Amino acid sequence: QVCAQLCRRPCYCPWVPPRCPRGSPLVLDGCGCCKICARRLGEPCDFLHVCDQSQGLICDYSSASAGTGATCNFEDDEEGCEVNGRVYRDGEIFQPSCKMQCQCLDGGFNCIPLCQEDVRLPTPDCPYPRRVEIPGKCCPEWICEAQDQHLLRDARAVSPLLRFPCQEWGTEWSACSATCGVGFATRVSNQNRYCRLETQRRLCVLRPCPALPAAFPA
């Protein structure tokens, strides 16, 4: 009876389908008649305005009794996170770009860089380092600008390497890159065989990540 009242036959739909916001696909309405924009997580919904089922969303009527109306929610009511208009389930690992990998945790998300975030300081053999984007590669790379060889020889003559005891120097280790699980910390130091300033990194763990809920047997 509800379908008979809300769904009219034949269908009368606009000539031009609606333009949906990013992350909201075109789907058929609840009557299976016209193309509409699927409702996203937290958006209002009803019989006609359906939720995005590709994201595991259903129209949750549990809050309708409180007078707030039905909203789109996960079917099992688990927490998720929305990034760039797309919803990810709790515990899901995703890459918003080729330079970063993230994991959805407890409604938020933690990310670690996939490109080496090092800092190259000038050295006698590379006095003018420059980081450039390489076509076809995701991560930028360091190159050394071509300089006058006389300047390079003068720099080596003033500070010849490995001809004197290395005076160790380094910065403090940075904060861990991840709030839970394995991350990395970086520092700038000359504690290496060539006594050159370089960016060093080491693994770190502030705390274990929360355990994911066990899946119920089918």
PDB file of C-alpha atoms in Angstrom:
ATOM      1  CA  GLN A   1       0.000   0.000   0.000  1.00  0.00           C
ATOM      2  CA  VAL A   2       2.868   2.402   0.777  1.00  0.00           C
ATOM      3  CA  CYS A   3       4.492   1.666  -2.570  1.00  0.00           C
ATOM      4  CA  ALA A   4       1.188   2.245  -4.344  1.00  0.00           C
ATOM      5  CA  GLN A   5       0.827   5.669  -2.687  1.00  0.00           C
ATOM      6  CA  LEU A   6       4.415   6.869  -3.298  1.00  0.00           C
ATOM      7  CA  CYS A   7       5.214   5.255  -6.632  1.00  0.00           C
ATOM      8  CA  ARG A   8       3.225   6.530  -9.584  1.00  0.00           C
ATOM      9  CA  ARG A   9       3.057   4.753 -12.901  1.00  0.00           C
ATOM     10  CA  PRO A  10       4.122   5.502 -15.516  1.00  0.00           C
ATOM     11  CA  CYS A  11       7.393   7.171 -14.425  1.00  0.00           C
ATOM     12  CA  TYR A  12       7.877  10.875 -15.074  1.00  0.00           C
ATOM     13  CA  CYS A  13      11.569  11.760 -14.718  1.00  0.00           C
ATOM     14  CA  PRO A  14      13.541  14.896 -15.665  1.00  0.00           C
ATOM     15  CA  TRP A  15      15.176  14.827 -19.081  1.00  0.00           C
ATOM     16  CA  VAL A  16      18.578  15.617 -17.592  1.00  0.00           C
ATOM     17  CA  PRO A  17      19.707  13.477 -14.620  1.00  0.00           C
ATOM     18  CA  PRO A  18      20.834  15.413 -11.541  1.00  0.00           C
ATOM     19  CA  ARG A  19      24.487  16.349 -11.005  1.00  0.00           C
ATOM     20  CA  CYS A  20      25.652  14.567  -7.880  1.00  0.00           C
ATOM     21  CA  PRO A  21      28.313  15.769  -5.426  1.00  0.00           C
ATOM     22  CA  ARG A  22      31.610  13.936  -5.396  1.00  0.00           C
ATOM     23  CA  GLY A  23      31.299  10.486  -3.847  1.00  0.00           C
ATOM     24  CA  SER A  24      27.540  10.226  -4.434  1.00  0.00           C
ATOM     25  CA  PRO A  25      26.684   7.948  -7.395  1.00  0.00           C
ATOM     26  CA  LEU A  26      23.520   8.019  -9.508  1.00  0.00           C
ATOM     27  CA  VAL A  27      21.063   5.289  -8.452  1.00  0.00           C
ATOM     28  CA  LEU A  28      17.409   4.446  -8.975  1.00  0.00           C
ATOM     29  CA  ASP A  29      15.014   5.830  -6.403  1.00  0.00           C
ATOM     30  CA  GLY A  30      13.019   3.611  -4.059  1.00  0.00           C
ATOM     31  CA  CYS A  31      10.346   3.135  -6.715  1.00  0.00           C
ATOM     32  CA  GLY A  32      12.910   1.935  -9.259  1.00  0.00           C
ATOM     33  CA  CYS A  33      11.755   4.771 -11.476  1.00  0.00           C
ATOM     34  CA  CYS A  34      14.086   7.798 -11.756  1.00  0.00           C
ATOM     35  CA  LYS A  35      17.817   8.335 -11.330  1.00  0.00           C
ATOM     36  CA  ILE A  36      18.702  10.244  -8.123  1.00  0.00           C
ATOM     37  CA  CYS A  37      21.868  10.981  -6.152  1.00  0.00           C
ATOM     38  CA  ALA A  38      22.481   8.331  -3.507  1.00  0.00           C
ATOM     39  CA  ARG A  39      22.459   9.671   0.036  1.00  0.00           C
ATOM     40  CA  ARG A  40      25.774   9.487   1.936  1.00  0.00           C
ATOM     41  CA  LEU A  41      26.689   8.687   5.540  1.00  0.00           C
ATOM     42  CA  GLY A  42      24.717  10.863   7.978  1.00  0.00           C
ATOM     43  CA  GLU A  43      22.420  12.368   5.318  1.00  0.00           C
ATOM     44  CA  PRO A  44      18.612  12.165   5.634  1.00  0.00           C
ATOM     45  CA  CYS A  45      16.854   9.389   3.759  1.00  0.00           C
ATOM     46  CA  ASP A  46      13.429   7.815   3.253  1.00  0.00           C
ATOM     47  CA  PHE A  47      11.683   5.294   1.024  1.00  0.00           C
ATOM     48  CA  LEU A  48      12.307   7.324  -2.143  1.00  0.00           C
ATOM     49  CA  HIS A  49      15.698   8.850  -1.324  1.00  0.00           C
ATOM     50  CA  VAL A  50      17.852   5.762  -0.881  1.00  0.00           C
ATOM     51  CA  CYS A  51      21.335   5.463   0.645  1.00  0.00           C
ATOM     52  CA  ASP A  52      24.517   4.454  -1.168  1.00  0.00           C
ATOM     53  CA  GLN A  53      24.449   0.667  -0.888  1.00  0.00           C
ATOM     54  CA  SER A  54      27.909   0.384  -2.491  1.00  0.00           C
ATOM     55  CA  GLN A  55      29.283   1.898   0.730  1.00  0.00           C
ATOM     56  CA  GLY A  56      27.297  -0.534   2.897  1.00  0.00           C
ATOM     57  CA  LEU A  57      24.774   2.130   3.969  1.00  0.00           C
ATOM     58  CA  ILE A  58      21.109   1.622   4.831  1.00  0.00           C
ATOM     59  CA  CYS A  59      18.356   4.005   5.853  1.00  0.00           C
ATOM     60  CA  ASP A  60      18.444   3.851   9.660  1.00  0.00           C
ATOM     61  CA  TYR A  61      15.019   4.595  11.200  1.00  0.00           C
ATOM     62  CA  SER A  62      16.169   4.055  14.806  1.00  0.00           C
ATOM     63  CA  SER A  63      16.465   7.810  15.369  1.00  0.00           C
ATOM     64  CA  ALA A  64      13.200   8.623  13.603  1.00  0.00           C
ATOM     65  CA  SER A  65      11.225   8.093  16.816  1.00  0.00           C
ATOM     66  CA  ALA A  66      13.195  10.951  18.420  1.00  0.00           C
ATOM     67  CA  GLY A  67      11.868  13.316  15.780  1.00  0.00           C
ATOM     68  CA  THR A  68      15.137  13.701  13.884  1.00  0.00           C
ATOM     69  CA  GLY A  69      14.138  11.554  10.906  1.00  0.00           C
ATOM     70  CA  ALA A  70      15.926   8.618   9.331  1.00  0.00           C
ATOM     71  CA  THR A  71      19.583   8.933   8.314  1.00  0.00           C
ATOM     72  CA  CYS A  72      22.013   6.843   6.296  1.00  0.00           C
ATOM     73  CA  ASN A  73      24.155   4.615   8.485  1.00  0.00           C
ATOM     74  CA  PHE A  74      26.192   1.440   8.236  1.00  0.00           C
ATOM     75  CA  GLU A  75      24.123  -1.703   8.310  1.00  0.00           C
ATOM     76  CA  ASP A  76      25.923  -3.093  11.353  1.00  0.00           C
ATOM     77  CA  ASP A  77      26.225   0.401  12.904  1.00  0.00           C
ATOM     78  CA  GLU A  78      30.014   0.209  13.013  1.00  0.00           C
ATOM     79  CA  GLU A  79      32.068   3.372  12.907  1.00  0.00           C
ATOM     80  CA  GLY A  80      33.633   4.539   9.669  1.00  0.00           C
ATOM     81  CA  CYS A  81      35.413   7.557   8.277  1.00  0.00           C
ATOM     82  CA  GLU A  82      34.807   9.725   5.219  1.00  0.00           C
ATOM     83  CA  VAL A  83      37.754  10.957   3.138  1.00  0.00           C
ATOM     84  CA  ASN A  84      37.311  12.997  -0.050  1.00  0.00           C
ATOM     85  CA  GLY A  85      33.642  12.088  -0.238  1.00  0.00           C
ATOM     86  CA  ARG A  86      34.208   8.334   0.109  1.00  0.00           C
ATOM     87  CA  VAL A  87      33.302   6.315   3.214  1.00  0.00           C
ATOM     88  CA  TYR A  88      35.671   3.645   4.553  1.00  0.00           C
ATOM     89  CA  ARG A  89      34.851   0.978   7.129  1.00  0.00           C
ATOM     90  CA  ASP A  90      36.622   0.795  10.466  1.00  0.00           C
ATOM     91  CA  GLY A  91      39.954  -0.992  10.032  1.00  0.00           C
ATOM     92  CA  GLU A  92      40.000  -0.570   6.251  1.00  0.00           C
ATOM     93  CA  ILE A  93      43.349   0.417   4.689  1.00  0.00           C
ATOM     94  CA  PHE A  94      43.245   2.799   1.720  1.00  0.00           C
ATOM     95  CA  GLN A  95      45.466   5.123  -0.321  1.00  0.00           C
ATOM     96  CA  PRO A  96      44.041   8.626  -0.937  1.00  0.00           C
ATOM     97  CA  SER A  97      47.075   9.219  -3.184  1.00  0.00           C
ATOM     98  CA  CYS A  98      50.169   7.349  -4.327  1.00  0.00           C
ATOM     99  CA  LYS A  99      52.194   9.253  -1.724  1.00  0.00           C
ATOM    100  CA  MET A 100      50.195   8.203   1.341  1.00  0.00           C
ATOM    101  CA  GLN A 101      48.601   5.117   2.924  1.00  0.00           C
ATOM    102  CA  CYS A 102      45.899   5.466   5.585  1.00  0.00           C
ATOM    103  CA  GLN A 103      43.821   3.270   7.869  1.00  0.00           C
ATOM    104  CA  CYS A 104      40.361   4.056   9.220  1.00  0.00           C
ATOM    105  CA  LEU A 105      40.283   3.671  13.028  1.00  0.00           C
ATOM    106  CA  ASP A 106      37.495   4.538  15.468  1.00  0.00           C
ATOM    107  CA  GLY A 107      35.891   7.156  13.237  1.00  0.00           C
ATOM    108  CA  GLY A 108      39.222   8.830  12.356  1.00  0.00           C
ATOM    109  CA  PHE A 109      42.186   7.786  10.279  1.00  0.00           C
ATOM    110  CA  ASN A 110      45.977   7.486  10.602  1.00  0.00           C
ATOM    111  CA  CYS A 111      48.269   7.991   7.616  1.00  0.00           C
ATOM    112  CA  ILE A 112      51.920   7.278   6.880  1.00  0.00           C
ATOM    113  CA  PRO A 113      53.830   8.704   3.900  1.00  0.00           C
ATOM    114  CA  LEU A 114      54.941   6.264   1.213  1.00  0.00           C
ATOM    115  CA  CYS A 115      57.570   8.672  -0.119  1.00  0.00           C
ATOM    116  CA  GLN A 116      60.782   9.234   1.801  1.00  0.00           C
ATOM    117  CA  GLU A 117      60.408  12.555   3.597  1.00  0.00           C
ATOM    118  CA  ASP A 118      64.136  13.203   3.910  1.00  0.00           C
ATOM    119  CA  VAL A 119      65.999  16.499   3.917  1.00  0.00           C
ATOM    120  CA  ARG A 120      69.261  16.639   1.984  1.00  0.00           C
ATOM    121  CA  LEU A 121      71.662  19.266   3.226  1.00  0.00           C
ATOM    122  CA  PRO A 122      74.468  20.743   1.078  1.00  0.00           C
ATOM    123  CA  THR A 123      77.716  18.747   1.023  1.00  0.00           C
ATOM    124  CA  PRO A 124      81.011  19.431  -0.806  1.00  0.00           C
ATOM    125  CA  ASP A 125      80.158  16.934  -3.536  1.00  0.00           C
ATOM    126  CA  CYS A 126      76.567  18.230  -3.815  1.00  0.00           C
ATOM    127  CA  PRO A 127      76.507  21.904  -2.754  1.00  0.00           C
ATOM    128  CA  TYR A 128      73.125  22.674  -4.350  1.00  0.00           C
ATOM    129  CA  PRO A 129      70.696  19.751  -3.894  1.00  0.00           C
ATOM    130  CA  ARG A 130      67.224  20.181  -5.343  1.00  0.00           C
ATOM    131  CA  ARG A 131      64.148  17.971  -5.101  1.00  0.00           C
ATOM    132  CA  VAL A 132      62.241  17.567  -8.368  1.00  0.00           C
ATOM    133  CA  GLU A 133      59.204  15.699  -9.656  1.00  0.00           C
ATOM    134  CA  ILE A 134      60.149  12.913 -12.089  1.00  0.00           C
ATOM    135  CA  PRO A 135      57.637  12.214 -14.897  1.00  0.00           C
ATOM    136  CA  GLY A 136      56.077   8.799 -14.422  1.00  0.00           C
ATOM    137  CA  LYS A 137      57.171   8.542 -10.772  1.00  0.00           C
ATOM    138  CA  CYS A 138      55.041   9.336  -7.750  1.00  0.00           C
ATOM    139  CA  CYS A 139      57.739  10.399  -5.301  1.00  0.00           C
ATOM    140  CA  PRO A 140      60.060  13.354  -5.955  1.00  0.00           C
ATOM    141  CA  GLU A 141      63.802  12.689  -6.046  1.00  0.00           C
ATOM    142  CA  TRP A 142      66.906  14.648  -5.125  1.00  0.00           C
ATOM    143  CA  ILE A 143      69.295  15.850  -7.824  1.00  0.00           C
ATOM    144  CA  CYS A 144      72.529  17.831  -7.641  1.00  0.00           C
ATOM    145  CA  GLU A 145      72.708  20.955  -9.742  1.00  0.00           C
ATOM    146  CA  ALA A 146      75.766  21.127 -12.013  1.00  0.00           C
ATOM    147  CA  GLN A 147      78.160  23.760 -10.596  1.00  0.00           C
ATOM    148  CA  ASP A 148      81.525  25.189 -11.517  1.00  0.00           C
ATOM    149  CA  GLN A 149      84.194  22.529 -10.917  1.00  0.00           C
ATOM    150  CA  HIS A 150      86.539  25.198  -9.491  1.00  0.00           C
ATOM    151  CA  LEU A 151      84.034  25.934  -6.720  1.00  0.00           C
ATOM    152  CA  LEU A 152      83.716  22.225  -6.029  1.00  0.00           C
ATOM    153  CA  ARG A 153      87.491  21.749  -5.772  1.00  0.00           C
ATOM    154  CA  ASP A 154      87.772  24.796  -3.500  1.00  0.00           C
ATOM    155  CA  ALA A 155      85.075  23.411  -1.209  1.00  0.00           C
ATOM    156  CA  ARG A 156      86.898  20.078  -0.958  1.00  0.00           C
ATOM    157  CA  ALA A 157      90.214  21.831  -0.298  1.00  0.00           C
ATOM    158  CA  VAL A 158      88.741  23.892   2.531  1.00  0.00           C
ATOM    159  CA  SER A 159      87.030  20.960   4.244  1.00  0.00           C
ATOM    160  CA  PRO A 160      88.648  17.673   3.145  1.00  0.00           C
ATOM    161  CA  LEU A 161      86.592  14.698   4.289  1.00  0.00           C
ATOM    162  CA  LEU A 162      87.898  11.955   6.550  1.00  0.00           C
ATOM    163  CA  ARG A 163      91.211  13.741   7.170  1.00  0.00           C
ATOM    164  CA  PHE A 164      90.264  14.748  10.694  1.00  0.00           C
ATOM    165  CA  PRO A 165      88.305  13.160  13.550  1.00  0.00           C
ATOM    166  CA  CYS A 166      84.559  13.530  12.977  1.00  0.00           C
ATOM    167  CA  GLN A 167      82.885  15.791  15.509  1.00  0.00           C
ATOM    168  CA  GLU A 168      79.527  14.100  15.951  1.00  0.00           C
ATOM    169  CA  TRP A 169      76.434  16.269  15.630  1.00  0.00           C
ATOM    170  CA  GLY A 170      72.729  15.533  15.346  1.00  0.00           C
ATOM    171  CA  THR A 171      69.250  16.818  16.069  1.00  0.00           C
ATOM    172  CA  GLU A 172      66.723  15.225  18.410  1.00  0.00           C
ATOM    173  CA  TRP A 173      64.535  12.434  17.044  1.00  0.00           C
ATOM    174  CA  SER A 174      61.222  13.724  15.708  1.00  0.00           C
ATOM    175  CA  ALA A 175      57.817  12.629  16.996  1.00  0.00           C
ATOM    176  CA  CYS A 176      56.556   9.271  15.780  1.00  0.00           C
ATOM    177  CA  SER A 177      54.680   9.509  12.465  1.00  0.00           C
ATOM    178  CA  ALA A 178      51.831   7.233  13.682  1.00  0.00           C
ATOM    179  CA  THR A 179      49.663   7.659  16.782  1.00  0.00           C
ATOM    180  CA  CYS A 180      49.292   3.884  17.057  1.00  0.00           C
ATOM    181  CA  GLY A 181      51.058   0.913  15.545  1.00  0.00           C
ATOM    182  CA  VAL A 182      54.408   1.076  13.766  1.00  0.00           C
ATOM    183  CA  GLY A 183      55.625   4.467  12.542  1.00  0.00           C
ATOM    184  CA  PHE A 184      58.980   6.126  12.097  1.00  0.00           C
ATOM    185  CA  ALA A 185      60.957   9.012  13.572  1.00  0.00           C
ATOM    186  CA  THR A 186      63.634  11.067  11.781  1.00  0.00           C
ATOM    187  CA  ARG A 187      66.637  13.191  12.654  1.00  0.00           C
ATOM    188  CA  VAL A 188      69.533  14.959  10.888  1.00  0.00           C
ATOM    189  CA  SER A 189      72.953  13.647  11.929  1.00  0.00           C
ATOM    190  CA  ASN A 190      76.526  13.207  10.683  1.00  0.00           C
ATOM    191  CA  GLN A 191      77.073   9.923  12.524  1.00  0.00           C
ATOM    192  CA  ASN A 192      78.040   7.845   9.485  1.00  0.00           C
ATOM    193  CA  ARG A 193      81.252   6.595   7.859  1.00  0.00           C
ATOM    194  CA  TYR A 194      81.622   9.739   5.722  1.00  0.00           C
ATOM    195  CA  CYS A 195      80.798  12.230   8.519  1.00  0.00           C
ATOM    196  CA  ARG A 196      78.192  13.820   6.269  1.00  0.00           C
ATOM    197  CA  LEU A 197      74.915  15.353   7.367  1.00  0.00           C
ATOM    198  CA  GLU A 198      72.031  13.120   6.353  1.00  0.00           C
ATOM    199  CA  THR A 199      68.468  12.349   7.392  1.00  0.00           C
ATOM    200  CA  GLN A 200      68.218   9.133   9.396  1.00  0.00           C
ATOM    201  CA  ARG A 201      65.080   7.259  10.412  1.00  0.00           C
ATOM    202  CA  ARG A 202      64.126   4.553  12.865  1.00  0.00           C
ATOM    203  CA  LEU A 203      60.956   2.606  13.671  1.00  0.00           C
ATOM    204  CA  CYS A 204      58.813   3.616  16.637  1.00  0.00           C
ATOM    205  CA  VAL A 205      55.614   2.405  18.374  1.00  0.00           C
ATOM    206  CA  LEU A 206      53.747   4.772  20.706  1.00  0.00           C
ATOM    207  CA  ARG A 207      50.967   2.297  21.505  1.00  0.00           C
ATOM    208  CA  PRO A 208      49.294  -0.712  19.879  1.00  0.00           C
ATOM    209  CA  CYS A 209      46.345   0.038  17.613  1.00  0.00           C
ATOM    210  CA  PRO A 210      42.903  -1.008  18.955  1.00  0.00           C
ATOM    211  CA  ALA A 211      42.012  -4.570  18.086  1.00  0.00           C
ATOM    212  CA  LEU A 212      39.431  -4.839  15.305  1.00  0.00           C
ATOM    213  CA  PRO A 213      36.099  -6.426  16.328  1.00  0.00           C
ATOM    214  CA  ALA A 214      35.958 -10.125  15.538  1.00  0.00           C
ATOM    215  CA  ALA A 215      33.737 -10.960  12.589  1.00  0.00           C
ATOM    216  CA  PHE A 216      30.599 -12.936  13.442  1.00  0.00           C
ATOM    217  CA  PRO A 217      30.328 -16.310  11.638  1.00  0.00           C
ATOM    218  CA  ALA A 218      27.979 -16.274   8.704  1.00  0.00           C
TER     219      ALA A 218
END
